[in-house]
Amino acid sequence: MGRARADECFQRDPALVARWAPRIGQLLRWFCPVIEGEENLPARGPLLLVGNHSGGLYTPDAYALVHWWVTHRGPEEPLYFLGHDLLFVIPRFGAFVRGAGGLPASMRNARRALRRGASVLVYPGGDWEAFRPIWERGRVDFGGRTGVARLALELGVPVVPVVCHGSHDTTCVLSRGEGLAARLSLGRVRSKVFPLVAGLPWGVVPGFIPTVPLPAQLRLRFLPPLRWEAFEARAARDEDTVRRCYAELVETMQAALDELVRAHPWPLLDRWRGLARSRKIAATAAAT
């Protein structure tokens, strides 16, 4: 009975994933994701993919990464992703998230998935990072959550950093609303934020109310794996080692994000230019 309850989390359905991948791809055309660094991915798992999380309520970075995985490595190759508990209690949508490979975010679930030989996508910053103010969009902010480093050290799996630029230009986050979250006791649902965003059609609203995402160009880059396998599993219990590995991860990702920002400082303008080119090409083709 206990085993049955434990396995209820693992409901990924390759048929569902394959069926929905083209539909997600159509939605992602609004952001026209560009994926770089595929050659840095090991040929097989288990892998621990670690990304910076951006885009407020929508977080298109996650959809773009999972869509790339399905279309390039196939729906049968298992990829699980950790999500906030609230995702799994929404009627119907919660079942869809589980079928797509979602797991309630916990060290236990990530550990069990990796031990099954699956790869796991983790966004350590969670809603704290996804709802950082827009003027901090060029910053990797995991909020000091070192669990991802501890997990990698414990299991000896390769850590593949995945950096995304442009996703946080799709939503204008004005404030995390930490003070309001504390007054509302949102810590009981594992959240420290009650964000405010500005967007169409409502103006300024709480970040959990949908607004129209802006068409910003997304760029995702897979970085070379951080291989900490040389450490013994007991290193996961050594706080100094965990902090050093965590610092290496954040510094590596921040350097890559800085590089992407320098090379492509205006994701919104890039996407508008792309849309203009597409319309021009379409008009030319129609005229001929």
Tab-separated table of N, CA and C in Angstrom, residues 19 65 69-70 73 96 105 111 141 165 185 190 238 268 276:
chain	number	residue	atom	x	y	z
A	19	ARG	N	1.520	13.487	-27.883
A	19	ARG	CA	0.310	14.102	-28.427
A	19	ARG	C	0.296	15.611	-28.226
A	65	LEU	N	12.163	24.194	-22.898
A	65	LEU	CA	13.154	23.161	-22.637
A	65	LEU	C	12.545	21.762	-22.768
A	69	TRP	N	13.371	18.777	-25.519
A	69	TRP	CA	13.743	17.423	-25.105
A	69	TRP	C	12.883	16.380	-25.828
A	70	VAL	N	11.581	16.613	-25.857
A	70	VAL	CA	10.664	15.641	-26.458
A	70	VAL	C	10.900	15.521	-27.958
A	73	ARG	N	14.916	14.179	-28.280
A	73	ARG	CA	15.329	12.936	-27.637
A	73	ARG	C	14.188	11.929	-27.527
A	96	PHE	N	-2.902	16.603	-15.912
A	96	PHE	CA	-2.108	16.820	-17.129
A	96	PHE	C	-0.629	17.006	-16.794
A	105	ALA	N	7.538	19.227	-6.073
A	105	ALA	CA	8.941	19.517	-5.789
A	105	ALA	C	9.341	19.030	-4.401
A	111	ARG	N	15.112	12.437	-6.016
A	111	ARG	CA	16.017	11.312	-5.749
A	111	ARG	C	15.471	10.024	-6.354
A	141	ASP	N	19.010	33.825	-9.483
A	141	ASP	CA	18.704	33.983	-8.052
A	141	ASP	C	17.978	32.747	-7.535
A	165	HIS	N	17.617	33.172	-21.440
A	165	HIS	CA	17.566	34.634	-21.517
A	165	HIS	C	16.356	35.027	-22.363
A	185	SER	N	0.430	34.682	5.362
A	185	SER	CA	0.892	33.355	5.808
A	185	SER	C	0.998	32.370	4.652
A	190	ARG	N	4.079	26.888	1.026
A	190	ARG	CA	5.449	26.860	0.507
A	190	ARG	C	5.713	27.984	-0.487
A	238	ASP	N	28.483	17.324	3.976
A	238	ASP	CA	29.478	18.321	4.368
A	238	ASP	C	29.034	19.691	3.859
A	268	LEU	N	12.796	41.627	-26.681
A	268	LEU	CA	11.535	42.068	-27.286
A	268	LEU	C	11.754	42.604	-28.695
A	276	ALA	N	8.495	40.825	-38.052
A	276	ALA	CA	8.449	41.680	-39.241
A	276	ALA	C	9.044	40.960	-40.444
